[in-house]
CSV table of C-alpha atoms and ligand atoms in Angstrom, one decimal:
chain,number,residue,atom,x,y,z
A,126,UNK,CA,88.5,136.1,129.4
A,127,UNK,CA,89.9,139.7,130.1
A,128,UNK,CA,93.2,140.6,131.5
A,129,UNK,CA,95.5,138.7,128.4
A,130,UNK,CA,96.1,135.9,129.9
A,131,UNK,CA,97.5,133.5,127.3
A,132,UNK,CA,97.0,130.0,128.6
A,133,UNK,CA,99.8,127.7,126.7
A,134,UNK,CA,98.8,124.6,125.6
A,135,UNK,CA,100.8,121.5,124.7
A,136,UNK,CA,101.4,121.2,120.7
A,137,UNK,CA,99.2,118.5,119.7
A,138,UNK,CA,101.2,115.4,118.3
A,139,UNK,CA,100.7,115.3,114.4
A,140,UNK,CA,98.0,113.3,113.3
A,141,UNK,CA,99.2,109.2,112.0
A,142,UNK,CA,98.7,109.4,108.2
A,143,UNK,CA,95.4,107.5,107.4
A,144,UNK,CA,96.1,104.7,104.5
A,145,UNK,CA,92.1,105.2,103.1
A,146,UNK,CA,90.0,102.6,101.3
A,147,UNK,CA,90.5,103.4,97.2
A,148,UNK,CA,87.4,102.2,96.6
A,149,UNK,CA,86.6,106.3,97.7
A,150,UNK,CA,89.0,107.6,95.5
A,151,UNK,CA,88.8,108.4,91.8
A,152,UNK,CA,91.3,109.7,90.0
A,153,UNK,CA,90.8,113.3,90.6
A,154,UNK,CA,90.8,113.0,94.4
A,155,UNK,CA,94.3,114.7,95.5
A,156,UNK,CA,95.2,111.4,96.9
A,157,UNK,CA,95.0,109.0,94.0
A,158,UNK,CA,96.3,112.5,91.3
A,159,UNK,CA,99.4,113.1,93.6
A,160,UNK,CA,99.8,109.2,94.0
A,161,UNK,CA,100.3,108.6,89.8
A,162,UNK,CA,102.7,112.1,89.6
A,163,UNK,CA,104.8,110.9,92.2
A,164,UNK,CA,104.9,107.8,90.7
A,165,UNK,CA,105.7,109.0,87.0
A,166,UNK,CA,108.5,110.4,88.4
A,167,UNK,CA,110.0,108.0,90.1
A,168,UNK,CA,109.9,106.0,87.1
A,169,UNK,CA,111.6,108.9,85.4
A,170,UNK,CA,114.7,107.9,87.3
A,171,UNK,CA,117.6,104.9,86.0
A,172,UNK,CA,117.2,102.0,87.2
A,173,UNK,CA,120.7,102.1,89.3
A,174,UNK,CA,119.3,104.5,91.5
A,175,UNK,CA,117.6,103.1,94.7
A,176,UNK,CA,114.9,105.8,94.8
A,177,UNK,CA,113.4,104.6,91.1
A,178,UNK,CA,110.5,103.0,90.5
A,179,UNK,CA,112.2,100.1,88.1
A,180,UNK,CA,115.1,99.2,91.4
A,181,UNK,CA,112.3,99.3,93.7
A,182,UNK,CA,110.4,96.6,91.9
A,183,UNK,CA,113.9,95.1,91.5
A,184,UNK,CA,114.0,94.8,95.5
A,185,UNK,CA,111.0,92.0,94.8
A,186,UNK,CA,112.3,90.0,92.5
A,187,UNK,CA,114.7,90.8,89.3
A,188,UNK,CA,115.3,88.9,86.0
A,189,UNK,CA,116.3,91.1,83.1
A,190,UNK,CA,114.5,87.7,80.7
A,191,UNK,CA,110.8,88.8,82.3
A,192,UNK,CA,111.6,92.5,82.8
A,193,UNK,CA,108.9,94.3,80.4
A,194,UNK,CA,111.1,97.7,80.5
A,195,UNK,CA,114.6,96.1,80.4
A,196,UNK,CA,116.6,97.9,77.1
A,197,UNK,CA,119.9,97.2,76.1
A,198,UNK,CA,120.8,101.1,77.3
A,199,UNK,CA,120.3,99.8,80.9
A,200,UNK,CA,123.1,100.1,83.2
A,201,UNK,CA,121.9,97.9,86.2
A,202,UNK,CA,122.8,98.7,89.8
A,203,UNK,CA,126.7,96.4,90.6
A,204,UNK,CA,126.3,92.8,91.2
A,205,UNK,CA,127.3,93.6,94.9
A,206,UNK,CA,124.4,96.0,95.1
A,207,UNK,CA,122.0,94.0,93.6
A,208,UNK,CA,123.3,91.1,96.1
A,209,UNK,CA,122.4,93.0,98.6
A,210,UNK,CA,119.3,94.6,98.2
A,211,UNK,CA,117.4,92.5,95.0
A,212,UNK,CA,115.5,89.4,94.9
A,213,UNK,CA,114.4,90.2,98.8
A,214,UNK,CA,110.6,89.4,98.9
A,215,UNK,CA,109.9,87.1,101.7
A,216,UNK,CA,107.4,84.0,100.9
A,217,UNK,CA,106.6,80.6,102.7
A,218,UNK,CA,108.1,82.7,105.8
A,219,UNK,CA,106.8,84.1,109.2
A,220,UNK,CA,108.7,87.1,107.4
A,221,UNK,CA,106.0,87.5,105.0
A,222,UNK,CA,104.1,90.3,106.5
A,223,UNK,CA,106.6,92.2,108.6
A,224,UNK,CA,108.9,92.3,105.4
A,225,UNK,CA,106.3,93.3,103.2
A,226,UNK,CA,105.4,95.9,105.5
A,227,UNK,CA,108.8,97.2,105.6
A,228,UNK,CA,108.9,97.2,101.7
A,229,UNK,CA,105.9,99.0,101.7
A,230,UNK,CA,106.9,101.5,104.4
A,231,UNK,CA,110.0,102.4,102.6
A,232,UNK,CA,108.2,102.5,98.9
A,233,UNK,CA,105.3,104.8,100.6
A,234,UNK,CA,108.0,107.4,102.0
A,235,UNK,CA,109.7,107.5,98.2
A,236,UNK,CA,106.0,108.6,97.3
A,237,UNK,CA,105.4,110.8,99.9
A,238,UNK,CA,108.9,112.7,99.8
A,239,UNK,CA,107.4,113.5,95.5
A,240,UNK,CA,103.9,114.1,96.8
A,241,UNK,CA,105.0,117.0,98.7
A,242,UNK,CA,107.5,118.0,96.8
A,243,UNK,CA,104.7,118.1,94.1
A,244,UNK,CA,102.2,120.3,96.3
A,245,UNK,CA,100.0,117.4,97.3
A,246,UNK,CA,98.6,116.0,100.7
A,247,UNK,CA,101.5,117.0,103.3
A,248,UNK,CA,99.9,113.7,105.3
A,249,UNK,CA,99.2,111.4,102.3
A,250,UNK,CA,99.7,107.2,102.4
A,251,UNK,CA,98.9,104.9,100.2
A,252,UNK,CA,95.5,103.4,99.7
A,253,UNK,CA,94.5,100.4,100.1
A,254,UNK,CA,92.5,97.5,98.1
A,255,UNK,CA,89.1,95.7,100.4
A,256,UNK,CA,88.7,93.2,97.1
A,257,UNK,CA,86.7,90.9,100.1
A,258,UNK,CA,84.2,93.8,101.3
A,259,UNK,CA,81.6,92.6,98.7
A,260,UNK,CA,81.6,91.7,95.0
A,261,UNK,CA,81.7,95.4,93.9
A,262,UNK,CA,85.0,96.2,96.1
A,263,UNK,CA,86.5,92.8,93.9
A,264,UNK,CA,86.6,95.0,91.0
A,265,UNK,CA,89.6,97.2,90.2
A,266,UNK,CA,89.4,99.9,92.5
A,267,UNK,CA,88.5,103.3,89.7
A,268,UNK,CA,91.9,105.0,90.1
A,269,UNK,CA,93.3,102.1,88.6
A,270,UNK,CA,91.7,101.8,85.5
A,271,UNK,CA,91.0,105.3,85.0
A,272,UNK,CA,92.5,106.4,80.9
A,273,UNK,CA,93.6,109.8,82.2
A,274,UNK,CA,94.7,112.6,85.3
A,275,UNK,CA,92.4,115.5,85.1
A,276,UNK,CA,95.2,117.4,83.5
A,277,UNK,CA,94.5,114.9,80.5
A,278,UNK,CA,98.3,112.7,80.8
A,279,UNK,CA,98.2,109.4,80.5
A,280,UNK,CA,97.5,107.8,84.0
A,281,UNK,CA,100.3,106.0,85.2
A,282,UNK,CA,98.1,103.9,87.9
A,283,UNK,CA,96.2,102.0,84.7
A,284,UNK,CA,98.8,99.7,83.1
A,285,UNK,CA,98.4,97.8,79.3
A,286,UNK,CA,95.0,95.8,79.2
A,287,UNK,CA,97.3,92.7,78.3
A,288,UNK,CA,99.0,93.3,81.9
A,289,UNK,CA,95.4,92.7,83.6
A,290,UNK,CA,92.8,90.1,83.8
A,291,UNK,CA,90.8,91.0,80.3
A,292,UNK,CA,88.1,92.4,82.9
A,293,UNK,CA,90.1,94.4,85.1
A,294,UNK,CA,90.7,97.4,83.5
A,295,UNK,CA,87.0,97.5,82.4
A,296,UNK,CA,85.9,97.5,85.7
A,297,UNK,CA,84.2,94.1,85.3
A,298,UNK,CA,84.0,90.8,87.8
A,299,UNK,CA,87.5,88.9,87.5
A,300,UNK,CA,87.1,87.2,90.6
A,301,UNK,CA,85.4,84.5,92.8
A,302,UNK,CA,84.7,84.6,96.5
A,303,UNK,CA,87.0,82.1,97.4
A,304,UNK,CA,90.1,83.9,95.8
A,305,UNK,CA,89.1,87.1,97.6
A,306,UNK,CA,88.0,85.8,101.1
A,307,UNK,CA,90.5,86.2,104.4
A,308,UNK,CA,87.8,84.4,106.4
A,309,UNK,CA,90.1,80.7,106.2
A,310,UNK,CA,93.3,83.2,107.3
A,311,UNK,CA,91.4,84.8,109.9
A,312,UNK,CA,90.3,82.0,111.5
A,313,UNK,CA,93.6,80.9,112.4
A,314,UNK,CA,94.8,81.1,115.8
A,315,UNK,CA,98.8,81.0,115.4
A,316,UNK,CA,100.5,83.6,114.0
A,317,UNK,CA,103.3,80.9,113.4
A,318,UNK,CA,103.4,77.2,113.3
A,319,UNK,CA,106.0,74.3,111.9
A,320,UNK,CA,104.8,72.3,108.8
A,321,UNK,CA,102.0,70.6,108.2
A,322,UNK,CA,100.4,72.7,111.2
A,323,UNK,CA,98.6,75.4,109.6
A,324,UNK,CA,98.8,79.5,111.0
A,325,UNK,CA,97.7,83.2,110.0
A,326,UNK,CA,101.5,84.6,109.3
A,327,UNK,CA,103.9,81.3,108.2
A,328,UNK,CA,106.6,79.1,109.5
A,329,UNK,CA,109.4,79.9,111.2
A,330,UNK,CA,112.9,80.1,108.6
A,331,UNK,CA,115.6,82.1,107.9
A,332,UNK,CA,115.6,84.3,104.9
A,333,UNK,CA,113.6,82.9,102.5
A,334,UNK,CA,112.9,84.6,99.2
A,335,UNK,CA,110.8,81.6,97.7
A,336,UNK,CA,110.1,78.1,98.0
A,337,UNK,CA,109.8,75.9,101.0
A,338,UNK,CA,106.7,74.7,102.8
A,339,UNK,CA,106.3,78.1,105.3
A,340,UNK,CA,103.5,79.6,103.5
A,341,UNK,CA,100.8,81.2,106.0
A,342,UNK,CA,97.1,81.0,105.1
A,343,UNK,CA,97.1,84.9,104.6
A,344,UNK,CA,99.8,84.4,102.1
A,345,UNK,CA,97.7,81.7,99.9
A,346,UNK,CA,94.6,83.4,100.3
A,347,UNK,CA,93.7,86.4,99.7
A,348,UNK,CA,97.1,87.0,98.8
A,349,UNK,CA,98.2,84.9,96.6
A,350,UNK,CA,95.1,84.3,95.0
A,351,UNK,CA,94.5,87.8,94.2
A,352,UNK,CA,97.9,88.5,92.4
A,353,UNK,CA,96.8,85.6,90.1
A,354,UNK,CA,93.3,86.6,90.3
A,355,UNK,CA,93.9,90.3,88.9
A,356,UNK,CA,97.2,89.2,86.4
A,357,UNK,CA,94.6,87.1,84.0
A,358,UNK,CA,96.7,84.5,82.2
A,359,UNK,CA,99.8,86.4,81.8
A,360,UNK,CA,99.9,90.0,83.1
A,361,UNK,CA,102.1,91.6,85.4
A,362,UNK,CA,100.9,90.4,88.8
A,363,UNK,CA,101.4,86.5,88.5
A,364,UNK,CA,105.2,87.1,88.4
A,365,UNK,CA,107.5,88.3,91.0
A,366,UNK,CA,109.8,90.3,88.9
A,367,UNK,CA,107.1,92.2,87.2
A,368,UNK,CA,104.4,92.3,90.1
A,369,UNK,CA,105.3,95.7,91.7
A,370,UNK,CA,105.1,97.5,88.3
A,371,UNK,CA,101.5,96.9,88.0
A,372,UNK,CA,101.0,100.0,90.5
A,373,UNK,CA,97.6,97.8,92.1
A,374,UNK,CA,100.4,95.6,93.7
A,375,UNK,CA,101.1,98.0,96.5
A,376,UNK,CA,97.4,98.4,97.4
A,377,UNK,CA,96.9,95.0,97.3
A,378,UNK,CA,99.6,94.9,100.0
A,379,UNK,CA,98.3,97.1,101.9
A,380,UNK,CA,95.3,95.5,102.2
A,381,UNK,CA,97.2,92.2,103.3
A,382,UNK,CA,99.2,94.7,106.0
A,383,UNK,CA,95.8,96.0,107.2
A,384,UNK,CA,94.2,92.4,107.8
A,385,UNK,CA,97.0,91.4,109.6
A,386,UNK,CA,95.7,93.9,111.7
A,387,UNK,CA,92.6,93.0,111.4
A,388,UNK,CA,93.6,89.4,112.8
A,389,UNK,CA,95.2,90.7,115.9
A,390,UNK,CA,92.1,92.7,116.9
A,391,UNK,CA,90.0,88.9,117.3
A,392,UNK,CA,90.3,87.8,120.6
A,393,UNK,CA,93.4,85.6,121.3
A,394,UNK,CA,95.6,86.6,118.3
A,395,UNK,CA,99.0,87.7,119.1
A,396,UNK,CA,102.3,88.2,117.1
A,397,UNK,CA,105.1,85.7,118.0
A,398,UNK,CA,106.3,87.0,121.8
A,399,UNK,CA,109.6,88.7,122.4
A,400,UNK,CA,111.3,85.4,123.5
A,401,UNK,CA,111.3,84.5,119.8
A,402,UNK,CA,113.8,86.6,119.0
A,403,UNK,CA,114.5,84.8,115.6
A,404,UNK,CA,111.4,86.5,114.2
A,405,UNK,CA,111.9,89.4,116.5
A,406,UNK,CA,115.3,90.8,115.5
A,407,UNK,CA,117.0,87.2,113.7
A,408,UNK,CA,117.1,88.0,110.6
A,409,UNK,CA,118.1,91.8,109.5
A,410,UNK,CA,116.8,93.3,106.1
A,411,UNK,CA,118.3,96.0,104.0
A,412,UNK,CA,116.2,98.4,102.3
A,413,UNK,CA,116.7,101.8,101.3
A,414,UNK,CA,115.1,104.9,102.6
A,415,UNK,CA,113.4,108.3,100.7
A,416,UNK,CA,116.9,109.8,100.3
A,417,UNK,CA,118.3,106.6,99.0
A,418,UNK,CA,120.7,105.7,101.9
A,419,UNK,CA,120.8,102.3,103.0
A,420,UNK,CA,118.8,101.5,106.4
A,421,UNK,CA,118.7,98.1,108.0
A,422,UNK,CA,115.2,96.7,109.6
A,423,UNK,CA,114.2,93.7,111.9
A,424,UNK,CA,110.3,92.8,112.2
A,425,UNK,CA,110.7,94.2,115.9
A,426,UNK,CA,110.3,98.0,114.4
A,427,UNK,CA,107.6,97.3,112.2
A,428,UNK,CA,105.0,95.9,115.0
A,429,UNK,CA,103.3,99.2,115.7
A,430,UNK,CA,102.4,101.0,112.6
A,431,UNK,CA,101.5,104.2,114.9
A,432,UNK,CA,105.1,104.5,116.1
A,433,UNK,CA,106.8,107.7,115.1
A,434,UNK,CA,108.5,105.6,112.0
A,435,UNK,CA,105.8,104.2,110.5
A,436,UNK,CA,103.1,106.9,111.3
A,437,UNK,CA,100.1,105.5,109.8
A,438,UNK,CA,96.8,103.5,111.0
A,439,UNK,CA,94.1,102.4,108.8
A,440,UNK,CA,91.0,104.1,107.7
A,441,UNK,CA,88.8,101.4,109.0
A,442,UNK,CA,90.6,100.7,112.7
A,443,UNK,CA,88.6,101.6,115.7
B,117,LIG,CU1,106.3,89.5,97.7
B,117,LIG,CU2,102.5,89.8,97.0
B,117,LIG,O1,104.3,89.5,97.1
């Protein structure tokens, strides 16, 4: 085309980050190598600040008694602060997946604020665990029990053999199909029903860290079941306060975010409707974001993960 004409074109919207299967990934890959820096250095940080990896764990569940890395030099966050913002997790709730997904949205940007700041993947998200794919997806995805980063450092994504079910870090079977199936969850057709009706997502409550009778079939299994599953008889992953610190925890979330997703693509499946605003905006959480400041959340900004907040889909939706 002679004559110089420039013909402007729109700036193309930035591609959603793509949370990949880690099955793909071994240890080298950018994505998994950027993944243990970031987190090495957010466990550098004290445990009073917000942005570290021990007060981000603490978010789940804390008790000093069952914390593996509590020392007598700690200086925990204030007893307002930790009233606030610890011992959130949301179980036997309808807010088991939208809180989760919060937590996890809010952990990720920590991550990705160190990955760039590190060099690494500009777009990167976390990855994700498909344990019910097959058999050989139930093992422990390789990042996670590799010994060592390419640069030779210990890798922070492989934690203590005693932490783990005796086969996990080997990369053996720890698992049945019934502890790694969604298929019961899936088959659900309410996202949210009363006690003793059954549903996909739980029963409507307030708040609820623990206890009650509100537990969704996703929440049992493959949720539930797969943190036992993967903890053996006493590693990190069968106990709320130590859970997050085995770093598979977050991938095994995302895989429970992602097949919520997969439930609403069936036919029929929907989220609760905006007349149930108790779900919708009810109850308010408090998290922090990647600087550190506090931000407050209802499930009615987490519904579309491809909204400019959340920006990320993943790697196996249509
Ligand atoms: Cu709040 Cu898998 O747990």
């Amino acid at each position: 085309m002679g004559g110089g004409v420039v013909v402007a074109r729109p700036a193309a919207p930035p591609p959603v980050r793509v949370r990949r299967n880690a099955k793909n990934l071994q240890i080298d890959n950018p994505i998994m190598d950027f993944y243990a820096k970031a987190i090495r250095a957010m466990q550098a940080k004290l445990i009073a600040d917000p942005t570290s990896w021990r007060f981000q764990a603490g978010i789940h569940q804390y008790n000093s008694a069952s914390d593996p890395n509590a020392s007598s030099t700690d200086v925990l966050p204030s007893a307002a602060v930790q009233a606030e913002f610890w011992n959130r997790c949301q179980h036997n709730t309808w807010f088991f997946l939208p809180w989760h997904r919060m937590y996890l949205h809010h952990f990720e940007q920590m991550i990705l604020g160190h990955v760039r700041a590190l060099g690494g993947p500009p777009d990167w998200a976390l990855p994700y665990w498909d344990y019910g794919a097959s058999p050989a997806d139930a093992a422990l995805p390789p990042a996670f029990r590799a010994a060592s980063l390419a640069d030779g450092s210990a890798n922070p994504l492989r934690i203590a053999d005693a932490e783990r079910h005796p086969n996990a870090n080997t990369g053996g079977s720890f698992t049945a199909p019934a502890e790694t199936s969604a298929a019961d969850a899936l088959a659900e057709t309410l996202f949210s029903a009363t006690f003793p009706a059954t549903s996909f997502g739980g029963g409507p409550t307030g708040f609820n860290h623990s206890g009650g009778n509100g537990r969704g079939k996703l929440e049992s299994t493959p949720h539930g079941s797969m943190h036992v599953a993967v903890s053996g008889p006493g590693g990190f992953m069968r106990n709320f306060t130590k859970a997050p610190l085995d770093p598979i925890f977050w991938s095994h979330h995302c895989n429970i975010d992602r097949l919520w997703k997969v439930w609403l693509r069936q036919a029929g499946r929907t989220n609760p409707d905006a007349t149930v605003t108790a779900w919708h905006t009810g109850t308010s959480f408090r998290l922090h974001d990647a600087s550190g400041t506090p931000v407050t959340m209802t499930c009615s900004q987490v519904l579309n993960t491809r909204s400019a907040s959340l920006d990320y889909i993943y790697e196996d939706e249509p």
